[in-house]
Short mmCIF file of C-alpha atoms and ligand atoms in Angstrom, two decimals:
data_model
loop_
_atom_site.label_atom_id
_atom_site.label_comp_id
_atom_site.label_asym_id
_atom_site.label_seq_id
_atom_site.Cartn_x
_atom_site.Cartn_y
_atom_site.Cartn_z
CA MET A 1 92.58 96.33 40.91
CA ILE A 2 91.09 93.71 38.88
CA ALA A 3 91.86 90.43 39.26
CA THR A 4 91.35 86.24 37.62
CA GLY A 5 91.96 82.64 39.04
CA ILE A 6 91.89 80.28 37.38
CA GLY A 7 90.19 76.39 39.34
CA TRP A 8 90.08 73.58 37.58
CA ASP A 9 88.63 70.03 39.75
CA VAL A 10 87.94 66.51 39.12
CA HIS A 11 85.77 63.72 40.61
CA ARG A 12 85.76 59.99 40.12
CA LEU A 13 81.60 58.77 38.57
CA VAL A 14 80.57 55.73 40.38
CA SER A 15 77.12 54.49 41.46
CA GLY A 16 74.83 54.65 44.29
CA ARG A 17 76.14 58.58 44.23
CA PRO A 18 74.04 62.08 43.22
CA LEU A 19 75.73 63.59 40.34
CA VAL A 20 75.97 67.11 41.73
CA LEU A 21 76.87 70.41 39.31
CA GLY A 22 76.36 73.82 40.38
CA GLY A 23 73.80 72.97 43.25
CA VAL A 24 71.87 71.08 40.80
CA THR A 25 70.74 67.67 41.52
CA VAL A 26 70.85 66.41 37.72
CA PRO A 27 68.83 62.93 36.92
CA SER A 28 71.68 60.39 35.98
CA GLU A 29 72.85 56.59 37.09
CA LEU A 30 75.89 57.52 38.42
CA GLY A 31 77.05 60.25 40.14
CA LEU A 32 80.51 61.85 41.55
CA GLU A 33 82.62 60.53 44.50
CA GLY A 34 83.64 62.69 47.31
CA HIS A 35 84.38 63.72 50.72
CA SER A 36 81.64 66.83 50.62
CA ASP A 37 79.15 66.39 47.88
CA ALA A 38 81.37 66.88 45.26
CA ASP A 39 80.19 68.91 43.51
CA VAL A 40 82.99 69.71 40.35
CA LEU A 41 81.91 72.78 39.18
CA THR A 42 80.62 74.85 42.12
CA HIS A 43 84.42 73.05 43.42
CA ALA A 44 86.18 74.92 40.36
CA VAL A 45 84.56 77.70 40.44
CA ILE A 46 85.41 77.95 44.48
CA ASP A 47 89.34 77.99 42.91
CA ALA A 48 88.78 80.51 40.66
CA LEU A 49 87.36 83.03 42.94
CA LEU A 50 90.43 81.92 45.83
CA GLY A 51 92.29 82.77 42.91
CA ALA A 52 92.08 85.71 42.41
CA ALA A 53 91.73 86.82 45.69
CA GLY A 54 95.08 85.28 46.59
CA LEU A 55 93.59 82.98 49.24
CA GLY A 56 94.99 79.74 48.57
CA ASP A 57 92.08 76.95 47.10
CA VAL A 58 89.89 75.03 48.10
CA GLY A 59 91.54 71.65 49.79
CA GLU A 60 93.00 74.39 52.18
CA HIS A 61 90.00 75.95 53.42
CA PHE A 62 87.77 72.54 53.27
CA PRO A 63 90.20 69.77 53.98
CA ASP A 64 88.64 66.14 53.45
CA THR A 65 90.09 65.76 56.01
CA ASP A 66 87.59 67.79 58.13
CA GLU A 67 84.56 65.65 59.38
CA ARG A 68 82.41 69.22 59.16
CA TRP A 69 82.94 68.61 55.12
CA ARG A 70 81.74 65.56 54.74
CA GLY A 71 78.75 65.30 52.78
CA ALA A 72 78.45 69.18 52.94
CA ASP A 73 76.63 71.09 50.02
CA SER A 74 79.12 72.79 47.69
CA LEU A 75 76.85 75.49 47.51
CA GLU A 76 77.14 76.32 51.26
CA LEU A 77 81.23 76.11 50.77
CA LEU A 78 80.64 78.56 47.82
CA ARG A 79 78.97 81.00 50.03
CA HIS A 80 81.41 81.05 52.26
CA VAL A 81 84.31 81.42 50.30
CA ASP A 82 82.02 84.74 48.98
CA ALA A 83 81.69 86.06 52.59
CA GLN A 84 85.32 85.66 52.92
CA LEU A 85 85.96 88.11 49.46
CA ALA A 86 83.69 89.97 50.53
CA GLU A 87 85.06 91.31 54.44
CA ARG A 88 88.06 91.65 52.18
CA GLY A 89 87.22 93.90 50.25
CA CYS A 90 86.73 91.65 46.70
CA ALA A 91 83.80 91.90 44.52
CA VAL A 92 82.90 89.14 42.18
CA VAL A 93 82.78 90.50 38.88
CA ASN A 94 82.22 87.71 37.08
CA VAL A 95 82.72 83.75 36.89
CA ASP A 96 83.01 81.62 33.03
CA ALA A 97 82.90 77.72 33.73
CA THR A 98 82.95 74.54 31.89
CA VAL A 99 81.52 71.28 32.87
CA ILE A 100 83.37 68.34 31.12
CA LEU A 101 81.04 65.38 31.15
CA GLU A 102 80.56 62.22 28.57
CA GLN A 103 76.73 61.63 30.08
CA PRO A 104 74.11 62.78 30.73
CA LYS A 105 73.63 65.64 28.63
CA LEU A 106 73.42 69.19 30.26
CA GLY A 107 71.89 71.62 28.45
CA GLU A 108 68.58 71.51 29.74
CA HIS A 109 70.12 72.21 33.22
CA LYS A 110 72.49 74.87 32.58
CA ALA A 111 70.62 77.68 33.31
CA ALA A 112 69.76 76.11 36.53
CA MET A 113 73.13 75.49 37.22
CA ARG A 114 74.10 79.54 36.63
CA ASP A 115 70.92 80.39 38.63
CA ALA A 116 72.51 78.99 41.78
CA LEU A 117 75.56 79.71 41.12
CA ALA A 118 74.67 83.22 41.06
CA GLY A 119 72.21 82.94 43.44
CA ALA A 120 74.94 81.68 46.02
CA LEU A 121 77.99 84.53 45.43
CA GLU A 122 74.60 87.27 45.37
CA LEU A 123 75.36 88.25 41.79
CA SER A 124 72.89 88.82 38.90
CA PRO A 125 72.64 85.12 36.62
CA GLU A 126 74.24 88.03 33.60
CA ARG A 127 78.01 87.49 35.33
CA VAL A 128 77.50 83.60 35.53
CA ASN A 129 78.03 81.12 32.71
CA VAL A 130 78.33 78.09 32.76
CA LYS A 131 79.24 75.64 29.53
CA ALA A 132 78.50 71.92 29.38
CA THR A 133 80.88 69.73 26.91
CA ARG A 134 81.94 66.09 26.37
CA GLY A 135 85.26 63.92 26.23
CA GLU A 136 84.42 62.50 22.99
CA GLY A 137 84.57 59.03 23.83
CA MET A 138 88.49 59.66 24.99
CA GLY A 139 90.01 59.24 28.11
CA PHE A 140 89.03 59.31 31.58
CA ILE A 141 85.63 61.51 30.72
CA GLY A 142 84.94 58.84 27.98
CA ARG A 143 85.04 56.30 29.20
CA VAL A 144 82.77 57.84 31.75
CA GLU A 145 85.41 56.94 34.99
CA GLY A 146 84.98 60.81 36.38
CA ALA A 147 83.80 64.55 35.10
CA ALA A 148 85.98 67.71 35.37
CA ALA A 149 85.30 70.96 35.37
CA LEU A 150 87.25 74.50 34.71
CA ALA A 151 86.59 78.10 35.74
CA ILE A 152 87.50 81.35 35.62
CA ALA A 153 86.96 84.18 38.07
CA THR A 154 87.48 87.84 38.14
CA VAL A 155 87.17 89.70 40.93
CA GLU A 156 88.20 93.37 41.86
CA LEU A 157 90.15 93.85 44.59
CA PRO A 158 90.30 96.41 47.07
CA GLY A 159 92.73 99.76 46.38
CA ALA A 160 94.18 101.24 44.16
CA GLY A 161 97.56 99.18 43.56
MG1 LIG D 1 86.73 68.43 44.63
#
């Protein structure tokens, strides 16, 4: 059976933090605040995968009250989730994601993000797509207060049901 899942995440933009998106550190004056590396894109992808497999959400798997995940590399968390899916016989078909960030422009970094996400999932890069868009000056994204990401994943579940 084929199943799909969605993921959505937001993190605040602050000074003194790196901007990590899809495992790629993007040069920026502001970075994302969070318990882990605050990789908003990877968190949305994790939630989409967990959703497709019926396994809850990222907060249940990696609570921000757990010191184990302080400063965590979110690609490691993604590998961990991918392994949990594989254990259950779930095969990831594809992932599509959009990062919404006012600045900097992400065009030249999208391919590296796709490759890093695909690498963590052991998928060929054609199975992963990363898009970027802006807030057009509106709302918290447009005011450069934060960044958001959304993702959808398609997973083949075991069994005919
Ligand atoms: Mg998050």
